[in-house]
């Protein structure tokens, strides 16, 4: 198999950044920016304005991006969360809010191939930043598991991890919104594009054995995370049409 074929497989490494249990709750216990103090139920049922105020108080970039780029979807999400807040438990409210974001991400991911290069580059850069964060703080085995299973692999995610997760979500929704406005055709990588990213990968110190490990998500390969990081960096280094074609499949969450 040629080098570009290996990296074409590598581009679909499953990075599931939107596992429902890891999106921050709207209501709940534990202090801090991403887990907030328990909010007592007010005497009157919560309204959509109450829910909107609570979301904006959190300062999460992903919700700001959804509200800005997809206001109708944001309003619909507010209504779902409000209904859960009026009739359900705190757990139901958290699950509804998280699932609403996950559903929107799934709906709009196909738009990523039509997003401008600048927005797609930001989304891929956010994923590379997250990978570097995990590599710096976790064992190689945990990092490899993270590449296969996403955030489920991190047993105790800290505030920095959740901040990176928020950034990934925000950059993706920014890219979805930019794609909606761009009118660009879908970017379809050619064999030549994959060959160029393969060349960039080799120039950055990548080796064929690393291509093989990436393509197979080989969790027994200790250098898998550094290899994927080099692959992302190689994709980000491509300029012009080839870079625009290559980055969307590298940025697409599963």
PDB file of C-alpha atoms in Angstrom:
ATOM      1  CA  UNK A   1       0.000   0.000   0.000  1.00  0.00           C
ATOM      2  CA  UNK A   2       1.397   3.423  -0.925  1.00  0.00           C
ATOM      3  CA  UNK A   3       2.179   6.068   1.683  1.00  0.00           C
ATOM      4  CA  UNK A   4      -0.846   8.175   0.878  1.00  0.00           C
ATOM      5  CA  UNK A   5      -3.096   5.115   1.265  1.00  0.00           C
ATOM      6  CA  UNK A   6      -1.786   4.573   4.781  1.00  0.00           C
ATOM      7  CA  UNK A   7      -2.521   8.155   5.742  1.00  0.00           C
ATOM      8  CA  UNK A   8      -5.939   8.086   4.106  1.00  0.00           C
ATOM      9  CA  UNK A   9      -6.828   5.354   6.584  1.00  0.00           C
ATOM     10  CA  UNK A  10      -5.140   7.285   9.381  1.00  0.00           C
ATOM     11  CA  UNK A  11      -7.395  10.284   8.826  1.00  0.00           C
ATOM     12  CA  UNK A  12     -10.369   8.411  10.207  1.00  0.00           C
ATOM     13  CA  UNK A  13      -8.838   7.513  13.568  1.00  0.00           C
ATOM     14  CA  UNK A  14     -11.893   7.582  15.892  1.00  0.00           C
ATOM     15  CA  UNK A  15     -11.600  10.633  18.140  1.00  0.00           C
ATOM     16  CA  UNK A  16     -15.017  10.808  19.802  1.00  0.00           C
ATOM     17  CA  UNK A  17     -14.800  14.165  21.557  1.00  0.00           C
ATOM     18  CA  UNK A  18     -18.489  14.468  22.166  1.00  0.00           C
ATOM     19  CA  UNK A  19     -19.231  11.522  24.408  1.00  0.00           C
ATOM     20  CA  UNK A  20     -22.342  12.616  26.264  1.00  0.00           C
ATOM     21  CA  UNK A  21     -20.994  12.006  29.779  1.00  0.00           C
ATOM     22  CA  UNK A  22     -18.109  14.417  29.244  1.00  0.00           C
ATOM     23  CA  UNK A  23     -19.983  17.499  28.122  1.00  0.00           C
ATOM     24  CA  UNK A  24     -20.257  19.913  31.063  1.00  0.00           C
ATOM     25  CA  UNK A  25     -23.523  19.913  33.006  1.00  0.00           C
ATOM     26  CA  UNK A  26     -25.861  22.848  33.172  1.00  0.00           C
ATOM     27  CA  UNK A  27     -26.841  22.126  36.749  1.00  0.00           C
ATOM     28  CA  UNK A  28     -25.178  19.966  39.337  1.00  0.00           C
ATOM     29  CA  UNK A  29     -22.674  19.815  42.154  1.00  0.00           C
ATOM     30  CA  UNK A  30     -18.920  20.389  42.563  1.00  0.00           C
ATOM     31  CA  UNK A  31     -17.399  23.819  42.264  1.00  0.00           C
ATOM     32  CA  UNK A  32     -15.383  25.273  39.411  1.00  0.00           C
ATOM     33  CA  UNK A  33     -15.964  26.623  35.948  1.00  0.00           C
ATOM     34  CA  UNK A  34     -17.159  23.358  34.445  1.00  0.00           C
ATOM     35  CA  UNK A  35     -19.046  21.870  37.389  1.00  0.00           C
ATOM     36  CA  UNK A  36     -21.178  24.369  39.190  1.00  0.00           C
ATOM     37  CA  UNK A  37     -22.649  24.663  42.625  1.00  0.00           C
ATOM     38  CA  UNK A  38     -26.083  23.185  43.127  1.00  0.00           C
ATOM     39  CA  UNK A  39     -28.785  25.601  42.079  1.00  0.00           C
ATOM     40  CA  UNK A  40     -31.896  25.439  44.265  1.00  0.00           C
ATOM     41  CA  UNK A  41     -35.125  25.083  42.314  1.00  0.00           C
ATOM     42  CA  UNK A  42     -36.846  28.496  42.244  1.00  0.00           C
ATOM     43  CA  UNK A  43     -40.425  28.854  43.538  1.00  0.00           C
ATOM     44  CA  UNK A  44     -41.685  29.246  39.964  1.00  0.00           C
ATOM     45  CA  UNK A  45     -40.906  26.835  37.111  1.00  0.00           C
ATOM     46  CA  UNK A  46     -37.756  27.695  35.220  1.00  0.00           C
ATOM     47  CA  UNK A  47     -38.223  29.568  31.964  1.00  0.00           C
ATOM     48  CA  UNK A  48     -36.138  29.502  28.797  1.00  0.00           C
ATOM     49  CA  UNK A  49     -34.728  32.858  29.908  1.00  0.00           C
ATOM     50  CA  UNK A  50     -33.555  31.247  33.163  1.00  0.00           C
ATOM     51  CA  UNK A  51     -31.894  28.416  31.271  1.00  0.00           C
ATOM     52  CA  UNK A  52     -30.298  30.804  28.785  1.00  0.00           C
ATOM     53  CA  UNK A  53     -28.903  32.881  31.666  1.00  0.00           C
ATOM     54  CA  UNK A  54     -27.469  29.767  33.321  1.00  0.00           C
ATOM     55  CA  UNK A  55     -25.798  28.661  30.084  1.00  0.00           C
ATOM     56  CA  UNK A  56     -24.291  32.079  29.448  1.00  0.00           C
ATOM     57  CA  UNK A  57     -23.078  32.282  33.060  1.00  0.00           C
ATOM     58  CA  UNK A  58     -20.947  29.203  32.461  1.00  0.00           C
ATOM     59  CA  UNK A  59     -18.992  30.985  29.734  1.00  0.00           C
ATOM     60  CA  UNK A  60     -18.564  27.848  27.651  1.00  0.00           C
ATOM     61  CA  UNK A  61     -17.364  28.637  24.138  1.00  0.00           C
ATOM     62  CA  UNK A  62     -19.265  25.755  22.531  1.00  0.00           C
ATOM     63  CA  UNK A  63     -22.646  27.152  23.597  1.00  0.00           C
ATOM     64  CA  UNK A  64     -21.648  30.625  22.431  1.00  0.00           C
ATOM     65  CA  UNK A  65     -20.728  29.193  19.039  1.00  0.00           C
ATOM     66  CA  UNK A  66     -24.027  27.330  18.721  1.00  0.00           C
ATOM     67  CA  UNK A  67     -26.022  30.427  19.700  1.00  0.00           C
ATOM     68  CA  UNK A  68     -24.118  32.577  17.202  1.00  0.00           C
ATOM     69  CA  UNK A  69     -23.981  30.179  14.249  1.00  0.00           C
ATOM     70  CA  UNK A  70     -27.265  28.291  14.685  1.00  0.00           C
ATOM     71  CA  UNK A  71     -29.659  30.519  16.660  1.00  0.00           C
ATOM     72  CA  UNK A  72     -32.765  28.495  15.763  1.00  0.00           C
ATOM     73  CA  UNK A  73     -31.124  25.300  16.983  1.00  0.00           C
ATOM     74  CA  UNK A  74     -29.971  27.065  20.117  1.00  0.00           C
ATOM     75  CA  UNK A  75     -33.529  28.209  20.845  1.00  0.00           C
ATOM     76  CA  UNK A  76     -34.825  24.675  20.291  1.00  0.00           C
ATOM     77  CA  UNK A  77     -32.164  23.367  22.662  1.00  0.00           C
ATOM     78  CA  UNK A  78     -33.241  25.901  25.279  1.00  0.00           C
ATOM     79  CA  UNK A  79     -36.821  24.673  25.012  1.00  0.00           C
ATOM     80  CA  UNK A  80     -35.774  21.042  25.475  1.00  0.00           C
ATOM     81  CA  UNK A  81     -33.659  21.878  28.505  1.00  0.00           C
ATOM     82  CA  UNK A  82     -36.398  24.048  29.979  1.00  0.00           C
ATOM     83  CA  UNK A  83     -38.926  21.232  29.654  1.00  0.00           C
ATOM     84  CA  UNK A  84     -36.524  18.868  31.396  1.00  0.00           C
ATOM     85  CA  UNK A  85     -35.884  21.420  34.144  1.00  0.00           C
ATOM     86  CA  UNK A  86     -39.605  21.847  34.759  1.00  0.00           C
ATOM     87  CA  UNK A  87     -40.517  18.172  34.883  1.00  0.00           C
ATOM     88  CA  UNK A  88     -37.387  16.095  35.365  1.00  0.00           C
ATOM     89  CA  UNK A  89     -34.505  15.532  37.713  1.00  0.00           C
ATOM     90  CA  UNK A  90     -31.128  17.243  37.647  1.00  0.00           C
ATOM     91  CA  UNK A  91     -29.705  14.179  35.941  1.00  0.00           C
ATOM     92  CA  UNK A  92     -32.298  14.429  33.192  1.00  0.00           C
ATOM     93  CA  UNK A  93     -31.491  18.111  32.683  1.00  0.00           C
ATOM     94  CA  UNK A  94     -27.795  17.319  32.302  1.00  0.00           C
ATOM     95  CA  UNK A  95     -28.454  14.445  29.924  1.00  0.00           C
ATOM     96  CA  UNK A  96     -30.824  16.487  27.764  1.00  0.00           C
ATOM     97  CA  UNK A  97     -28.349  19.371  27.485  1.00  0.00           C
ATOM     98  CA  UNK A  98     -25.448  17.112  26.599  1.00  0.00           C
ATOM     99  CA  UNK A  99     -27.414  15.023  24.119  1.00  0.00           C
ATOM    100  CA  UNK A 100     -28.760  18.147  22.417  1.00  0.00           C
ATOM    101  CA  UNK A 101     -25.211  19.297  21.680  1.00  0.00           C
ATOM    102  CA  UNK A 102     -24.162  15.828  20.519  1.00  0.00           C
ATOM    103  CA  UNK A 103     -27.157  15.651  18.153  1.00  0.00           C
ATOM    104  CA  UNK A 104     -26.293  19.030  16.633  1.00  0.00           C
ATOM    105  CA  UNK A 105     -22.682  18.010  16.146  1.00  0.00           C
ATOM    106  CA  UNK A 106     -23.791  14.848  14.345  1.00  0.00           C
ATOM    107  CA  UNK A 107     -26.233  16.782  12.164  1.00  0.00           C
ATOM    108  CA  UNK A 108     -23.729  19.389  11.020  1.00  0.00           C
ATOM    109  CA  UNK A 109     -20.512  17.376  10.746  1.00  0.00           C
ATOM    110  CA  UNK A 110     -21.108  16.788   6.985  1.00  0.00           C
ATOM    111  CA  UNK A 111     -20.760  20.565   6.493  1.00  0.00           C
ATOM    112  CA  UNK A 112     -17.115  20.438   7.560  1.00  0.00           C
ATOM    113  CA  UNK A 113     -15.919  19.528   4.068  1.00  0.00           C
ATOM    114  CA  UNK A 114     -17.268  22.869   2.796  1.00  0.00           C
ATOM    115  CA  UNK A 115     -15.770  25.020   5.555  1.00  0.00           C
ATOM    116  CA  UNK A 116     -13.057  27.558   4.672  1.00  0.00           C
ATOM    117  CA  UNK A 117      -9.478  26.471   5.299  1.00  0.00           C
ATOM    118  CA  UNK A 118      -8.959  28.914   8.174  1.00  0.00           C
ATOM    119  CA  UNK A 119     -11.848  27.510  10.238  1.00  0.00           C
ATOM    120  CA  UNK A 120     -10.954  23.887   9.517  1.00  0.00           C
ATOM    121  CA  UNK A 121      -7.356  24.612  10.498  1.00  0.00           C
ATOM    122  CA  UNK A 122      -8.536  25.985  13.830  1.00  0.00           C
ATOM    123  CA  UNK A 123     -10.617  22.853  14.449  1.00  0.00           C
ATOM    124  CA  UNK A 124      -7.685  20.561  13.653  1.00  0.00           C
ATOM    125  CA  UNK A 125      -5.317  22.695  15.742  1.00  0.00           C
ATOM    126  CA  UNK A 126      -7.691  22.313  18.697  1.00  0.00           C
ATOM    127  CA  UNK A 127      -7.554  18.535  18.334  1.00  0.00           C
ATOM    128  CA  UNK A 128      -3.758  18.642  18.146  1.00  0.00           C
ATOM    129  CA  UNK A 129      -3.626  20.806  21.286  1.00  0.00           C
ATOM    130  CA  UNK A 130      -5.816  18.278  23.085  1.00  0.00           C
ATOM    131  CA  UNK A 131      -3.624  15.383  21.981  1.00  0.00           C
ATOM    132  CA  UNK A 132      -0.497  17.193  23.189  1.00  0.00           C
ATOM    133  CA  UNK A 133      -2.258  17.835  26.513  1.00  0.00           C
ATOM    134  CA  UNK A 134      -3.105  14.153  26.947  1.00  0.00           C
ATOM    135  CA  UNK A 135       0.412  13.061  25.943  1.00  0.00           C
ATOM    136  CA  UNK A 136       1.945  15.381  28.532  1.00  0.00           C
ATOM    137  CA  UNK A 137      -0.226  14.135  31.405  1.00  0.00           C
ATOM    138  CA  UNK A 138      -1.081  10.504  30.739  1.00  0.00           C
ATOM    139  CA  UNK A 139       0.847   7.302  30.140  1.00  0.00           C
ATOM    140  CA  UNK A 140       1.390   6.157  26.533  1.00  0.00           C
ATOM    141  CA  UNK A 141      -1.116   3.342  27.110  1.00  0.00           C
ATOM    142  CA  UNK A 142      -3.804   5.767  28.313  1.00  0.00           C
ATOM    143  CA  UNK A 143      -3.107   8.143  25.429  1.00  0.00           C
ATOM    144  CA  UNK A 144      -3.379   5.275  22.943  1.00  0.00           C
ATOM    145  CA  UNK A 145      -6.691   4.275  24.520  1.00  0.00           C
ATOM    146  CA  UNK A 146      -7.820   7.893  24.225  1.00  0.00           C
ATOM    147  CA  UNK A 147      -7.198   7.806  20.475  1.00  0.00           C
ATOM    148  CA  UNK A 148      -9.429   4.763  20.127  1.00  0.00           C
ATOM    149  CA  UNK A 149     -12.155   5.549  22.681  1.00  0.00           C
ATOM    150  CA  UNK A 150     -12.089   9.330  23.116  1.00  0.00           C
ATOM    151  CA  UNK A 151     -12.656  10.969  26.528  1.00  0.00           C
ATOM    152  CA  UNK A 152     -13.863   7.702  28.081  1.00  0.00           C
ATOM    153  CA  UNK A 153     -10.184   6.792  28.363  1.00  0.00           C
ATOM    154  CA  UNK A 154      -9.518   9.643  30.829  1.00  0.00           C
ATOM    155  CA  UNK A 155     -10.624   8.511  34.278  1.00  0.00           C
ATOM    156  CA  UNK A 156     -10.406  11.882  36.026  1.00  0.00           C
ATOM    157  CA  UNK A 157     -10.543  14.746  33.490  1.00  0.00           C
ATOM    158  CA  UNK A 158      -9.344  18.022  34.969  1.00  0.00           C
ATOM    159  CA  UNK A 159     -10.337  21.575  34.163  1.00  0.00           C
ATOM    160  CA  UNK A 160      -7.629  21.880  31.497  1.00  0.00           C
ATOM    161  CA  UNK A 161      -8.908  18.772  29.725  1.00  0.00           C
ATOM    162  CA  UNK A 162     -12.464  20.106  29.763  1.00  0.00           C
ATOM    163  CA  UNK A 163     -11.247  23.485  28.512  1.00  0.00           C
ATOM    164  CA  UNK A 164      -9.638  21.741  25.530  1.00  0.00           C
ATOM    165  CA  UNK A 165     -12.852  19.799  24.980  1.00  0.00           C
ATOM    166  CA  UNK A 166     -14.812  23.046  24.988  1.00  0.00           C
ATOM    167  CA  UNK A 167     -12.393  24.558  22.473  1.00  0.00           C
ATOM    168  CA  UNK A 168     -12.732  21.581  20.145  1.00  0.00           C
ATOM    169  CA  UNK A 169     -16.508  21.876  20.235  1.00  0.00           C
ATOM    170  CA  UNK A 170     -16.470  25.623  19.669  1.00  0.00           C
ATOM    171  CA  UNK A 171     -14.053  25.464  16.727  1.00  0.00           C
ATOM    172  CA  UNK A 172     -16.128  22.737  15.103  1.00  0.00           C
ATOM    173  CA  UNK A 173     -19.385  24.702  15.385  1.00  0.00           C
ATOM    174  CA  UNK A 174     -17.579  27.807  14.126  1.00  0.00           C
ATOM    175  CA  UNK A 175     -16.454  25.756  11.127  1.00  0.00           C
ATOM    176  CA  UNK A 176     -19.967  24.383  10.574  1.00  0.00           C
ATOM    177  CA  UNK A 177     -21.353  27.916  10.558  1.00  0.00           C
ATOM    178  CA  UNK A 178     -18.651  29.170   8.204  1.00  0.00           C
ATOM    179  CA  UNK A 179     -19.390  26.277   5.853  1.00  0.00           C
ATOM    180  CA  UNK A 180     -23.071  27.165   5.821  1.00  0.00           C
ATOM    181  CA  UNK A 181     -22.180  30.680   4.640  1.00  0.00           C
ATOM    182  CA  UNK A 182     -19.255  29.854   2.366  1.00  0.00           C
ATOM    183  CA  UNK A 183     -20.935  28.355  -0.683  1.00  0.00           C
ATOM    184  CA  UNK A 184     -17.747  26.323  -1.220  1.00  0.00           C
ATOM    185  CA  UNK A 185     -17.936  22.880  -2.815  1.00  0.00           C
ATOM    186  CA  UNK A 186     -17.106  19.874  -0.669  1.00  0.00           C
ATOM    187  CA  UNK A 187     -13.371  19.317  -0.338  1.00  0.00           C
ATOM    188  CA  UNK A 188     -12.512  15.848  -1.630  1.00  0.00           C
ATOM    189  CA  UNK A 189      -8.867  14.799  -1.113  1.00  0.00           C
ATOM    190  CA  UNK A 190      -7.143  13.361  -4.167  1.00  0.00           C
ATOM    191  CA  UNK A 191      -4.373  10.780  -4.272  1.00  0.00           C
ATOM    192  CA  UNK A 192      -1.947  13.622  -4.871  1.00  0.00           C
ATOM    193  CA  UNK A 193      -3.192  15.446  -1.760  1.00  0.00           C
ATOM    194  CA  UNK A 194      -2.610  12.362   0.396  1.00  0.00           C
ATOM    195  CA  UNK A 195       0.812  11.927  -1.165  1.00  0.00           C
ATOM    196  CA  UNK A 196       1.697  15.501  -0.189  1.00  0.00           C
ATOM    197  CA  UNK A 197       0.662  14.998   3.433  1.00  0.00           C
ATOM    198  CA  UNK A 198       2.615  11.725   3.460  1.00  0.00           C
ATOM    199  CA  UNK A 199       5.696  13.612   2.275  1.00  0.00           C
ATOM    200  CA  UNK A 200       5.181  16.237   4.987  1.00  0.00           C
ATOM    201  CA  UNK A 201       4.801  13.478   7.574  1.00  0.00           C
ATOM    202  CA  UNK A 202       8.091  11.864   6.515  1.00  0.00           C
ATOM    203  CA  UNK A 203       9.881  15.256   6.500  1.00  0.00           C
ATOM    204  CA  UNK A 204       8.747  15.812  10.086  1.00  0.00           C
ATOM    205  CA  UNK A 205      10.440  12.590  11.154  1.00  0.00           C
ATOM    206  CA  UNK A 206       7.579  10.167  10.565  1.00  0.00           C
ATOM    207  CA  UNK A 207       8.359   6.596   9.609  1.00  0.00           C
ATOM    208  CA  UNK A 208       6.461   3.884   7.686  1.00  0.00           C
ATOM    209  CA  UNK A 209       6.054   1.856  10.890  1.00  0.00           C
ATOM    210  CA  UNK A 210       4.256   4.855  12.406  1.00  0.00           C
ATOM    211  CA  UNK A 211       1.960   5.083   9.377  1.00  0.00           C
ATOM    212  CA  UNK A 212       1.070   1.447   9.902  1.00  0.00           C
ATOM    213  CA  UNK A 213       0.368   2.003  13.613  1.00  0.00           C
ATOM    214  CA  UNK A 214      -1.817   5.050  12.904  1.00  0.00           C
ATOM    215  CA  UNK A 215      -3.814   3.288  10.194  1.00  0.00           C
ATOM    216  CA  UNK A 216      -4.558   0.362  12.505  1.00  0.00           C
ATOM    217  CA  UNK A 217      -4.942   2.445  15.698  1.00  0.00           C
ATOM    218  CA  UNK A 218      -2.429  -0.003  17.167  1.00  0.00           C
ATOM    219  CA  UNK A 219      -2.774   0.467  20.914  1.00  0.00           C
ATOM    220  CA  UNK A 220       0.275  -1.740  21.498  1.00  0.00           C
ATOM    221  CA  UNK A 221       2.463   0.732  19.602  1.00  0.00           C
ATOM    222  CA  UNK A 222       3.930   2.956  22.314  1.00  0.00           C
ATOM    223  CA  UNK A 223       4.574   5.845  19.959  1.00  0.00           C
ATOM    224  CA  UNK A 224       1.059   5.999  18.550  1.00  0.00           C
ATOM    225  CA  UNK A 225       0.131   9.363  20.078  1.00  0.00           C
ATOM    226  CA  UNK A 226       3.344  11.133  18.964  1.00  0.00           C
ATOM    227  CA  UNK A 227       2.842   9.646  15.490  1.00  0.00           C
ATOM    228  CA  UNK A 228      -0.735  10.966  15.265  1.00  0.00           C
ATOM    229  CA  UNK A 229       0.474  14.356  16.520  1.00  0.00           C
ATOM    230  CA  UNK A 230       3.029  14.432  13.693  1.00  0.00           C
ATOM    231  CA  UNK A 231       0.310  13.467  11.246  1.00  0.00           C
ATOM    232  CA  UNK A 232      -1.937  16.334  12.395  1.00  0.00           C
ATOM    233  CA  UNK A 233       0.991  18.750  12.215  1.00  0.00           C
ATOM    234  CA  UNK A 234       1.787  17.528   8.704  1.00  0.00           C
ATOM    235  CA  UNK A 235      -1.811  18.129   7.605  1.00  0.00           C
ATOM    236  CA  UNK A 236      -1.754  21.606   9.144  1.00  0.00           C
ATOM    237  CA  UNK A 237       1.472  22.424   7.282  1.00  0.00           C
ATOM    238  CA  UNK A 238      -0.118  21.923   3.858  1.00  0.00           C
ATOM    239  CA  UNK A 239      -1.060  25.168   2.149  1.00  0.00           C
ATOM    240  CA  UNK A 240      -3.498  26.013  -0.616  1.00  0.00           C
ATOM    241  CA  UNK A 241      -5.919  23.535  -2.151  1.00  0.00           C
ATOM    242  CA  UNK A 242      -4.184  20.378  -0.860  1.00  0.00           C
ATOM    243  CA  UNK A 243      -4.329  21.642   2.719  1.00  0.00           C
ATOM    244  CA  UNK A 244      -7.982  22.595   2.395  1.00  0.00           C
ATOM    245  CA  UNK A 245      -8.786  19.146   0.987  1.00  0.00           C
ATOM    246  CA  UNK A 246      -6.881  17.196   3.651  1.00  0.00           C
ATOM    247  CA  UNK A 247      -7.858  18.989   6.871  1.00  0.00           C
ATOM    248  CA  UNK A 248     -11.626  18.263   6.953  1.00  0.00           C
ATOM    249  CA  UNK A 249     -11.277  14.451   7.134  1.00  0.00           C
ATOM    250  CA  UNK A 250      -8.573  14.896   9.773  1.00  0.00           C
ATOM    251  CA  UNK A 251     -10.843  17.173  11.821  1.00  0.00           C
ATOM    252  CA  UNK A 252     -14.068  15.197  11.522  1.00  0.00           C
ATOM    253  CA  UNK A 253     -15.186  13.728  14.874  1.00  0.00           C
ATOM    254  CA  UNK A 254     -16.665  10.252  14.844  1.00  0.00           C
TER     255      UNK A 254
END
